[in-house]
């Protein structure tokens, strides 16, 4: 029988950060560094700015990943290419003495892809599917852990509930990627009716994940730099975004540039993306779309803007670190 959850759920735009007393005289006193670490892996990752570019073919290739690493953030290479292409993209990042995430699906040749990327030196993996709380995800994560042990770091997603976090813990993932239907070019909520409002999703998933030392990556729904601060304050270790980085000069240019200087930004469940990655005439109902976005500043400049917004947010509540920010923060709910 159908059930309605009695507690309201909120998007980032529904809440605000309440200012608090501060002794900070300059945002330079604020440290935004975070660490992705897990009890299931011998590996960890520190980034100076908690931002990850989305693993989408119009957002992150090797150039974006290198630029983000040099700026103090990190990129996630997409999986919508051949295995040799994926390996070469990773090696380009490695040759630049940078690091990045690599991505896997759960269908077709994912085991071969995982092994090839591991042999090339990749250790930070994202298992990336639309509905991560599934037996397909469970089987994939368990195979990766059995094959590579503690010598890889596994991010699994996407999920949208705290009980999915509980399952992920039992599958021995190292971090969870949360958020369903919130992306700028995601149509899941329109096509299926399924969505998890991002602020509540991050808050509830983080509250449970923190008990087991599992980092949460908030994926999608951030439209403004202040939304990143809200996600971090709600418990996310980092925020993944395609929208912030699509259109940067380092992002892959798919389909050229319009007369207005706009470029394509597309969801990986869009019809256009499906045509690229599927060798069949029967395409699924699209849960993503393609849009044109204006050219943006360099990835480094975007990261600096994100960092500056975070530092200011921290200072507004008297915090010099992410830990203090979460300890000091109070959220309010906007009136209707």
mmCIF file with all atom_site columns, C-alpha atoms in Angstrom, residues 28-217:
data_model
loop_
_atom_site.group_PDB
_atom_site.id
_atom_site.type_symbol
_atom_site.label_atom_id
_atom_site.label_alt_id
_atom_site.label_comp_id
_atom_site.label_asym_id
_atom_site.label_entity_id
_atom_site.label_seq_id
_atom_site.pdbx_PDB_ins_code
_atom_site.Cartn_x
_atom_site.Cartn_y
_atom_site.Cartn_z
_atom_site.occupancy
_atom_site.B_iso_or_equiv
_atom_site.pdbx_formal_charge
_atom_site.auth_seq_id
_atom_site.auth_comp_id
_atom_site.auth_asym_id
_atom_site.auth_atom_id
_atom_site.pdbx_PDB_model_num
ATOM 1   C CA . UNK A 1 28  ? 42.323 33.556 4.574   1.00 0.00 ? 28  UNK A CA 1
ATOM 2   C CA . UNK A 1 29  ? 42.109 32.128 8.106   1.00 0.00 ? 29  UNK A CA 1
ATOM 3   C CA . UNK A 1 30  ? 39.576 29.575 6.843   1.00 0.00 ? 30  UNK A CA 1
ATOM 4   C CA . UNK A 1 31  ? 40.743 26.123 5.701   1.00 0.00 ? 31  UNK A CA 1
ATOM 5   C CA . UNK A 1 32  ? 38.355 24.304 3.354   1.00 0.00 ? 32  UNK A CA 1
ATOM 6   C CA . UNK A 1 33  ? 40.445 21.127 3.037   1.00 0.00 ? 33  UNK A CA 1
ATOM 7   C CA . UNK A 1 34  ? 38.596 17.818 3.357   1.00 0.00 ? 34  UNK A CA 1
ATOM 8   C CA . UNK A 1 35  ? 39.659 14.191 3.368   1.00 0.00 ? 35  UNK A CA 1
ATOM 9   C CA . UNK A 1 36  ? 38.007 11.252 1.664   1.00 0.00 ? 36  UNK A CA 1
ATOM 10  C CA . UNK A 1 37  ? 38.904 8.241  3.788   1.00 0.00 ? 37  UNK A CA 1
ATOM 11  C CA . UNK A 1 38  ? 37.248 4.969  4.726   1.00 0.00 ? 38  UNK A CA 1
ATOM 12  C CA . UNK A 1 39  ? 37.743 2.036  7.107   1.00 0.00 ? 39  UNK A CA 1
ATOM 13  C CA . UNK A 1 40  ? 37.478 -0.302 4.094   1.00 0.00 ? 40  UNK A CA 1
ATOM 14  C CA . UNK A 1 41  ? 40.431 1.046  2.100   1.00 0.00 ? 41  UNK A CA 1
ATOM 15  C CA . UNK A 1 42  ? 44.113 1.714  2.707   1.00 0.00 ? 42  UNK A CA 1
ATOM 16  C CA . UNK A 1 43  ? 43.827 4.748  0.431   1.00 0.00 ? 43  UNK A CA 1
ATOM 17  C CA . UNK A 1 44  ? 42.661 8.256  1.212   1.00 0.00 ? 44  UNK A CA 1
ATOM 18  C CA . UNK A 1 45  ? 42.483 11.520 -0.643  1.00 0.00 ? 45  UNK A CA 1
ATOM 19  C CA . UNK A 1 46  ? 42.834 15.099 0.580   1.00 0.00 ? 46  UNK A CA 1
ATOM 20  C CA . UNK A 1 47  ? 41.538 17.991 -1.508  1.00 0.00 ? 47  UNK A CA 1
ATOM 21  C CA . UNK A 1 48  ? 41.843 21.659 -0.640  1.00 0.00 ? 48  UNK A CA 1
ATOM 22  C CA . UNK A 1 49  ? 38.444 22.537 -2.093  1.00 0.00 ? 49  UNK A CA 1
ATOM 23  C CA . UNK A 1 50  ? 35.595 19.990 -1.707  1.00 0.00 ? 50  UNK A CA 1
ATOM 24  C CA . UNK A 1 51  ? 34.540 20.063 -5.351  1.00 0.00 ? 51  UNK A CA 1
ATOM 25  C CA . UNK A 1 52  ? 34.393 17.232 -7.901  1.00 0.00 ? 52  UNK A CA 1
ATOM 26  C CA . UNK A 1 53  ? 33.550 17.702 -11.563 1.00 0.00 ? 53  UNK A CA 1
ATOM 27  C CA . UNK A 1 54  ? 30.843 15.324 -12.738 1.00 0.00 ? 54  UNK A CA 1
ATOM 28  C CA . UNK A 1 55  ? 31.742 12.229 -14.738 1.00 0.00 ? 55  UNK A CA 1
ATOM 29  C CA . UNK A 1 56  ? 29.887 13.416 -17.854 1.00 0.00 ? 56  UNK A CA 1
ATOM 30  C CA . UNK A 1 57  ? 31.212 13.498 -21.406 1.00 0.00 ? 57  UNK A CA 1
ATOM 31  C CA . UNK A 1 58  ? 30.593 17.246 -21.778 1.00 0.00 ? 58  UNK A CA 1
ATOM 32  C CA . UNK A 1 59  ? 32.233 18.039 -18.441 1.00 0.00 ? 59  UNK A CA 1
ATOM 33  C CA . UNK A 1 60  ? 35.265 15.938 -17.544 1.00 0.00 ? 60  UNK A CA 1
ATOM 34  C CA . UNK A 1 61  ? 38.083 14.692 -19.705 1.00 0.00 ? 61  UNK A CA 1
ATOM 35  C CA . UNK A 1 62  ? 41.776 14.645 -18.920 1.00 0.00 ? 62  UNK A CA 1
ATOM 36  C CA . UNK A 1 63  ? 42.205 18.420 -19.378 1.00 0.00 ? 63  UNK A CA 1
ATOM 37  C CA . UNK A 1 64  ? 39.498 19.186 -16.830 1.00 0.00 ? 64  UNK A CA 1
ATOM 38  C CA . UNK A 1 65  ? 40.845 16.600 -14.373 1.00 0.00 ? 65  UNK A CA 1
ATOM 39  C CA . UNK A 1 66  ? 44.367 18.032 -14.590 1.00 0.00 ? 66  UNK A CA 1
ATOM 40  C CA . UNK A 1 67  ? 43.161 21.614 -14.190 1.00 0.00 ? 67  UNK A CA 1
ATOM 41  C CA . UNK A 1 68  ? 41.046 20.768 -11.154 1.00 0.00 ? 68  UNK A CA 1
ATOM 42  C CA . UNK A 1 69  ? 43.842 18.855 -9.446  1.00 0.00 ? 69  UNK A CA 1
ATOM 43  C CA . UNK A 1 70  ? 46.189 21.781 -9.936  1.00 0.00 ? 70  UNK A CA 1
ATOM 44  C CA . UNK A 1 71  ? 43.504 24.097 -8.503  1.00 0.00 ? 71  UNK A CA 1
ATOM 45  C CA . UNK A 1 72  ? 43.010 21.972 -5.374  1.00 0.00 ? 72  UNK A CA 1
ATOM 46  C CA . UNK A 1 73  ? 39.861 20.095 -6.400  1.00 0.00 ? 73  UNK A CA 1
ATOM 47  C CA . UNK A 1 74  ? 39.421 16.835 -8.332  1.00 0.00 ? 74  UNK A CA 1
ATOM 48  C CA . UNK A 1 75  ? 37.753 15.565 -11.481 1.00 0.00 ? 75  UNK A CA 1
ATOM 49  C CA . UNK A 1 76  ? 35.893 12.354 -12.284 1.00 0.00 ? 76  UNK A CA 1
ATOM 50  C CA . UNK A 1 77  ? 36.566 10.935 -15.743 1.00 0.00 ? 77  UNK A CA 1
ATOM 51  C CA . UNK A 1 78  ? 33.436 9.640  -17.455 1.00 0.00 ? 78  UNK A CA 1
ATOM 52  C CA . UNK A 1 79  ? 32.832 6.063  -18.602 1.00 0.00 ? 79  UNK A CA 1
ATOM 53  C CA . UNK A 1 80  ? 31.175 6.744  -21.943 1.00 0.00 ? 80  UNK A CA 1
ATOM 54  C CA . UNK A 1 81  ? 34.098 5.758  -24.142 1.00 0.00 ? 81  UNK A CA 1
ATOM 55  C CA . UNK A 1 82  ? 36.053 2.672  -25.132 1.00 0.00 ? 82  UNK A CA 1
ATOM 56  C CA . UNK A 1 83  ? 38.370 0.976  -22.652 1.00 0.00 ? 83  UNK A CA 1
ATOM 57  C CA . UNK A 1 84  ? 41.531 2.090  -24.525 1.00 0.00 ? 84  UNK A CA 1
ATOM 58  C CA . UNK A 1 85  ? 40.197 5.660  -24.587 1.00 0.00 ? 85  UNK A CA 1
ATOM 59  C CA . UNK A 1 86  ? 39.427 5.533  -20.863 1.00 0.00 ? 86  UNK A CA 1
ATOM 60  C CA . UNK A 1 87  ? 42.909 4.232  -20.077 1.00 0.00 ? 87  UNK A CA 1
ATOM 61  C CA . UNK A 1 88  ? 44.563 6.896  -22.240 1.00 0.00 ? 88  UNK A CA 1
ATOM 62  C CA . UNK A 1 89  ? 42.540 9.655  -20.572 1.00 0.00 ? 89  UNK A CA 1
ATOM 63  C CA . UNK A 1 90  ? 43.672 8.424  -17.166 1.00 0.00 ? 90  UNK A CA 1
ATOM 64  C CA . UNK A 1 91  ? 47.294 8.141  -18.295 1.00 0.00 ? 91  UNK A CA 1
ATOM 65  C CA . UNK A 1 92  ? 47.157 11.750 -19.521 1.00 0.00 ? 92  UNK A CA 1
ATOM 66  C CA . UNK A 1 93  ? 46.161 12.783 -16.003 1.00 0.00 ? 93  UNK A CA 1
ATOM 67  C CA . UNK A 1 94  ? 48.855 10.609 -14.475 1.00 0.00 ? 94  UNK A CA 1
ATOM 68  C CA . UNK A 1 95  ? 51.542 12.011 -16.782 1.00 0.00 ? 95  UNK A CA 1
ATOM 69  C CA . UNK A 1 96  ? 50.660 15.471 -15.490 1.00 0.00 ? 96  UNK A CA 1
ATOM 70  C CA . UNK A 1 97  ? 51.314 14.177 -11.937 1.00 0.00 ? 97  UNK A CA 1
ATOM 71  C CA . UNK A 1 98  ? 47.657 14.687 -11.116 1.00 0.00 ? 98  UNK A CA 1
ATOM 72  C CA . UNK A 1 99  ? 45.002 12.380 -9.704  1.00 0.00 ? 99  UNK A CA 1
ATOM 73  C CA . UNK A 1 100 ? 41.360 11.794 -10.528 1.00 0.00 ? 100 UNK A CA 1
ATOM 74  C CA . UNK A 1 101 ? 38.451 9.411  -10.194 1.00 0.00 ? 101 UNK A CA 1
ATOM 75  C CA . UNK A 1 102 ? 37.683 6.920  -12.953 1.00 0.00 ? 102 UNK A CA 1
ATOM 76  C CA . UNK A 1 103 ? 34.211 5.580  -13.616 1.00 0.00 ? 103 UNK A CA 1
ATOM 77  C CA . UNK A 1 104 ? 32.543 2.221  -14.136 1.00 0.00 ? 104 UNK A CA 1
ATOM 78  C CA . UNK A 1 105 ? 29.032 1.067  -14.935 1.00 0.00 ? 105 UNK A CA 1
ATOM 79  C CA . UNK A 1 106 ? 27.501 -2.309 -14.143 1.00 0.00 ? 106 UNK A CA 1
ATOM 80  C CA . UNK A 1 107 ? 26.704 -3.591 -17.628 1.00 0.00 ? 107 UNK A CA 1
ATOM 81  C CA . UNK A 1 108 ? 28.704 -4.934 -20.558 1.00 0.00 ? 108 UNK A CA 1
ATOM 82  C CA . UNK A 1 109 ? 32.493 -4.999 -20.076 1.00 0.00 ? 109 UNK A CA 1
ATOM 83  C CA . UNK A 1 110 ? 32.810 -3.236 -16.728 1.00 0.00 ? 110 UNK A CA 1
ATOM 84  C CA . UNK A 1 111 ? 35.093 -5.914 -15.256 1.00 0.00 ? 111 UNK A CA 1
ATOM 85  C CA . UNK A 1 112 ? 37.500 -5.587 -18.164 1.00 0.00 ? 112 UNK A CA 1
ATOM 86  C CA . UNK A 1 113 ? 37.359 -1.798 -17.835 1.00 0.00 ? 113 UNK A CA 1
ATOM 87  C CA . UNK A 1 114 ? 38.061 -1.958 -14.107 1.00 0.00 ? 114 UNK A CA 1
ATOM 88  C CA . UNK A 1 115 ? 41.030 -4.276 -14.576 1.00 0.00 ? 115 UNK A CA 1
ATOM 89  C CA . UNK A 1 116 ? 42.508 -2.178 -17.386 1.00 0.00 ? 116 UNK A CA 1
ATOM 90  C CA . UNK A 1 117 ? 42.216 1.039  -15.399 1.00 0.00 ? 117 UNK A CA 1
ATOM 91  C CA . UNK A 1 118 ? 43.674 -0.596 -12.298 1.00 0.00 ? 118 UNK A CA 1
ATOM 92  C CA . UNK A 1 119 ? 46.632 -1.918 -14.305 1.00 0.00 ? 119 UNK A CA 1
ATOM 93  C CA . UNK A 1 120 ? 47.166 1.608  -15.631 1.00 0.00 ? 120 UNK A CA 1
ATOM 94  C CA . UNK A 1 121 ? 47.435 2.866  -12.060 1.00 0.00 ? 121 UNK A CA 1
ATOM 95  C CA . UNK A 1 122 ? 43.919 4.070  -11.267 1.00 0.00 ? 122 UNK A CA 1
ATOM 96  C CA . UNK A 1 123 ? 42.884 3.513  -7.668  1.00 0.00 ? 123 UNK A CA 1
ATOM 97  C CA . UNK A 1 124 ? 39.944 5.855  -7.074  1.00 0.00 ? 124 UNK A CA 1
ATOM 98  C CA . UNK A 1 125 ? 36.837 4.374  -8.707  1.00 0.00 ? 125 UNK A CA 1
ATOM 99  C CA . UNK A 1 126 ? 33.257 5.583  -9.013  1.00 0.00 ? 126 UNK A CA 1
ATOM 100 C CA . UNK A 1 127 ? 30.638 2.946  -9.734  1.00 0.00 ? 127 UNK A CA 1
ATOM 101 C CA . UNK A 1 128 ? 28.081 5.178  -11.348 1.00 0.00 ? 128 UNK A CA 1
ATOM 102 C CA . UNK A 1 129 ? 24.507 4.121  -12.144 1.00 0.00 ? 129 UNK A CA 1
ATOM 103 C CA . UNK A 1 130 ? 21.161 5.883  -11.969 1.00 0.00 ? 130 UNK A CA 1
ATOM 104 C CA . UNK A 1 131 ? 19.790 3.724  -9.132  1.00 0.00 ? 131 UNK A CA 1
ATOM 105 C CA . UNK A 1 132 ? 22.642 2.665  -6.909  1.00 0.00 ? 132 UNK A CA 1
ATOM 106 C CA . UNK A 1 133 ? 20.559 0.890  -4.271  1.00 0.00 ? 133 UNK A CA 1
ATOM 107 C CA . UNK A 1 134 ? 20.313 -2.255 -6.370  1.00 0.00 ? 134 UNK A CA 1
ATOM 108 C CA . UNK A 1 135 ? 21.580 -5.803 -6.619  1.00 0.00 ? 135 UNK A CA 1
ATOM 109 C CA . UNK A 1 136 ? 23.616 -4.818 -9.683  1.00 0.00 ? 136 UNK A CA 1
ATOM 110 C CA . UNK A 1 137 ? 25.525 -2.299 -7.591  1.00 0.00 ? 137 UNK A CA 1
ATOM 111 C CA . UNK A 1 138 ? 25.955 -4.814 -4.777  1.00 0.00 ? 138 UNK A CA 1
ATOM 112 C CA . UNK A 1 139 ? 27.423 -7.426 -7.114  1.00 0.00 ? 139 UNK A CA 1
ATOM 113 C CA . UNK A 1 140 ? 29.762 -4.904 -8.732  1.00 0.00 ? 140 UNK A CA 1
ATOM 114 C CA . UNK A 1 141 ? 31.099 -3.503 -5.465  1.00 0.00 ? 141 UNK A CA 1
ATOM 115 C CA . UNK A 1 142 ? 31.603 -6.964 -3.992  1.00 0.00 ? 142 UNK A CA 1
ATOM 116 C CA . UNK A 1 143 ? 33.512 -8.080 -7.103  1.00 0.00 ? 143 UNK A CA 1
ATOM 117 C CA . UNK A 1 144 ? 35.757 -5.006 -6.973  1.00 0.00 ? 144 UNK A CA 1
ATOM 118 C CA . UNK A 1 145 ? 36.471 -5.493 -3.277  1.00 0.00 ? 145 UNK A CA 1
ATOM 119 C CA . UNK A 1 146 ? 37.170 -9.190 -3.776  1.00 0.00 ? 146 UNK A CA 1
ATOM 120 C CA . UNK A 1 147 ? 39.440 -8.553 -6.768  1.00 0.00 ? 147 UNK A CA 1
ATOM 121 C CA . UNK A 1 148 ? 41.407 -5.530 -5.547  1.00 0.00 ? 148 UNK A CA 1
ATOM 122 C CA . UNK A 1 149 ? 40.964 -5.668 -1.774  1.00 0.00 ? 149 UNK A CA 1
ATOM 123 C CA . UNK A 1 150 ? 41.898 -2.547 0.146   1.00 0.00 ? 150 UNK A CA 1
ATOM 124 C CA . UNK A 1 151 ? 44.061 -1.214 -2.697  1.00 0.00 ? 151 UNK A CA 1
ATOM 125 C CA . UNK A 1 152 ? 41.216 0.743  -4.287  1.00 0.00 ? 152 UNK A CA 1
ATOM 126 C CA . UNK A 1 153 ? 38.789 3.400  -3.072  1.00 0.00 ? 153 UNK A CA 1
ATOM 127 C CA . UNK A 1 154 ? 35.207 2.743  -4.180  1.00 0.00 ? 154 UNK A CA 1
ATOM 128 C CA . UNK A 1 155 ? 32.585 5.480  -4.480  1.00 0.00 ? 155 UNK A CA 1
ATOM 129 C CA . UNK A 1 156 ? 29.122 4.050  -5.170  1.00 0.00 ? 156 UNK A CA 1
ATOM 130 C CA . UNK A 1 157 ? 26.027 5.879  -6.325  1.00 0.00 ? 157 UNK A CA 1
ATOM 131 C CA . UNK A 1 158 ? 23.663 7.320  -6.830  1.00 0.00 ? 158 UNK A CA 1
ATOM 132 C CA . UNK A 1 159 ? 21.424 6.735  -3.862  1.00 0.00 ? 159 UNK A CA 1
ATOM 133 C CA . UNK A 1 160 ? 18.794 8.865  -2.179  1.00 0.00 ? 160 UNK A CA 1
ATOM 134 C CA . UNK A 1 161 ? 17.890 7.352  1.194   1.00 0.00 ? 161 UNK A CA 1
ATOM 135 C CA . UNK A 1 162 ? 19.500 6.635  4.523   1.00 0.00 ? 162 UNK A CA 1
ATOM 136 C CA . UNK A 1 163 ? 18.566 2.956  4.294   1.00 0.00 ? 163 UNK A CA 1
ATOM 137 C CA . UNK A 1 164 ? 20.545 2.782  1.074   1.00 0.00 ? 164 UNK A CA 1
ATOM 138 C CA . UNK A 1 165 ? 23.543 4.045  3.060   1.00 0.00 ? 165 UNK A CA 1
ATOM 139 C CA . UNK A 1 166 ? 23.018 1.125  5.429   1.00 0.00 ? 166 UNK A CA 1
ATOM 140 C CA . UNK A 1 167 ? 23.185 -1.307 2.510   1.00 0.00 ? 167 UNK A CA 1
ATOM 141 C CA . UNK A 1 168 ? 26.273 0.391  1.103   1.00 0.00 ? 168 UNK A CA 1
ATOM 142 C CA . UNK A 1 169 ? 28.011 0.018  4.442   1.00 0.00 ? 169 UNK A CA 1
ATOM 143 C CA . UNK A 1 170 ? 27.368 -3.715 4.371   1.00 0.00 ? 170 UNK A CA 1
ATOM 144 C CA . UNK A 1 171 ? 28.752 -3.897 0.820   1.00 0.00 ? 171 UNK A CA 1
ATOM 145 C CA . UNK A 1 172 ? 31.961 -2.203 2.056   1.00 0.00 ? 172 UNK A CA 1
ATOM 146 C CA . UNK A 1 173 ? 31.938 0.874  -0.148  1.00 0.00 ? 173 UNK A CA 1
ATOM 147 C CA . UNK A 1 174 ? 34.320 3.690  0.763   1.00 0.00 ? 174 UNK A CA 1
ATOM 148 C CA . UNK A 1 175 ? 32.052 6.646  -0.057  1.00 0.00 ? 175 UNK A CA 1
ATOM 149 C CA . UNK A 1 176 ? 28.494 7.151  -1.257  1.00 0.00 ? 176 UNK A CA 1
ATOM 150 C CA . UNK A 1 177 ? 27.273 9.523  -3.939  1.00 0.00 ? 177 UNK A CA 1
ATOM 151 C CA . UNK A 1 178 ? 23.813 10.825 -3.093  1.00 0.00 ? 178 UNK A CA 1
ATOM 152 C CA . UNK A 1 179 ? 21.143 12.580 -5.101  1.00 0.00 ? 179 UNK A CA 1
ATOM 153 C CA . UNK A 1 180 ? 18.509 11.356 -7.552  1.00 0.00 ? 180 UNK A CA 1
ATOM 154 C CA . UNK A 1 181 ? 16.775 13.631 -10.029 1.00 0.00 ? 181 UNK A CA 1
ATOM 155 C CA . UNK A 1 182 ? 18.408 16.885 -8.943  1.00 0.00 ? 182 UNK A CA 1
ATOM 156 C CA . UNK A 1 183 ? 20.840 17.586 -11.765 1.00 0.00 ? 183 UNK A CA 1
ATOM 157 C CA . UNK A 1 184 ? 20.453 20.572 -14.073 1.00 0.00 ? 184 UNK A CA 1
ATOM 158 C CA . UNK A 1 185 ? 20.057 18.341 -17.142 1.00 0.00 ? 185 UNK A CA 1
ATOM 159 C CA . UNK A 1 186 ? 18.326 15.452 -15.343 1.00 0.00 ? 186 UNK A CA 1
ATOM 160 C CA . UNK A 1 187 ? 14.710 14.641 -16.241 1.00 0.00 ? 187 UNK A CA 1
ATOM 161 C CA . UNK A 1 188 ? 14.244 11.660 -13.921 1.00 0.00 ? 188 UNK A CA 1
ATOM 162 C CA . UNK A 1 189 ? 11.766 13.545 -11.750 1.00 0.00 ? 189 UNK A CA 1
ATOM 163 C CA . UNK A 1 190 ? 9.778  14.578 -14.837 1.00 0.00 ? 190 UNK A CA 1
ATOM 164 C CA . UNK A 1 191 ? 9.795  11.198 -16.560 1.00 0.00 ? 191 UNK A CA 1
ATOM 165 C CA . UNK A 1 192 ? 9.439  8.867  -13.569 1.00 0.00 ? 192 UNK A CA 1
ATOM 166 C CA . UNK A 1 193 ? 8.212  10.975 -10.653 1.00 0.00 ? 193 UNK A CA 1
ATOM 167 C CA . UNK A 1 194 ? 11.245 9.856  -8.635  1.00 0.00 ? 194 UNK A CA 1
ATOM 168 C CA . UNK A 1 195 ? 13.347 12.534 -6.942  1.00 0.00 ? 195 UNK A CA 1
ATOM 169 C CA . UNK A 1 196 ? 15.131 13.037 -3.634  1.00 0.00 ? 196 UNK A CA 1
ATOM 170 C CA . UNK A 1 197 ? 15.216 16.700 -2.528  1.00 0.00 ? 197 UNK A CA 1
ATOM 171 C CA . UNK A 1 198 ? 18.899 17.408 -2.143  1.00 0.00 ? 198 UNK A CA 1
ATOM 172 C CA . UNK A 1 199 ? 19.243 19.180 1.187   1.00 0.00 ? 199 UNK A CA 1
ATOM 173 C CA . UNK A 1 200 ? 17.242 16.580 3.091   1.00 0.00 ? 200 UNK A CA 1
ATOM 174 C CA . UNK A 1 201 ? 18.945 13.751 1.210   1.00 0.00 ? 201 UNK A CA 1
ATOM 175 C CA . UNK A 1 202 ? 22.410 15.014 2.102   1.00 0.00 ? 202 UNK A CA 1
ATOM 176 C CA . UNK A 1 203 ? 21.441 15.652 5.720   1.00 0.00 ? 203 UNK A CA 1
ATOM 177 C CA . UNK A 1 204 ? 19.837 12.260 6.353   1.00 0.00 ? 204 UNK A CA 1
ATOM 178 C CA . UNK A 1 205 ? 22.432 10.225 4.469   1.00 0.00 ? 205 UNK A CA 1
ATOM 179 C CA . UNK A 1 206 ? 25.323 12.064 6.144   1.00 0.00 ? 206 UNK A CA 1
ATOM 180 C CA . UNK A 1 207 ? 23.921 11.582 9.626   1.00 0.00 ? 207 UNK A CA 1
ATOM 181 C CA . UNK A 1 208 ? 23.996 7.815  9.170   1.00 0.00 ? 208 UNK A CA 1
ATOM 182 C CA . UNK A 1 209 ? 27.147 7.564  7.055   1.00 0.00 ? 209 UNK A CA 1
ATOM 183 C CA . UNK A 1 210 ? 29.187 9.569  9.564   1.00 0.00 ? 210 UNK A CA 1
ATOM 184 C CA . UNK A 1 211 ? 28.598 6.894  12.198  1.00 0.00 ? 211 UNK A CA 1
ATOM 185 C CA . UNK A 1 212 ? 30.586 4.455  10.067  1.00 0.00 ? 212 UNK A CA 1
ATOM 186 C CA . UNK A 1 213 ? 33.182 6.855  8.709   1.00 0.00 ? 213 UNK A CA 1
ATOM 187 C CA . UNK A 1 214 ? 31.749 6.800  5.186   1.00 0.00 ? 214 UNK A CA 1
ATOM 188 C CA . UNK A 1 215 ? 32.064 10.107 3.296   1.00 0.00 ? 215 UNK A CA 1
ATOM 189 C CA . UNK A 1 216 ? 29.069 11.474 1.409   1.00 0.00 ? 216 UNK A CA 1
ATOM 190 C CA . UNK A 1 217 ? 29.408 13.153 -1.980  1.00 0.00 ? 217 UNK A CA 1
#
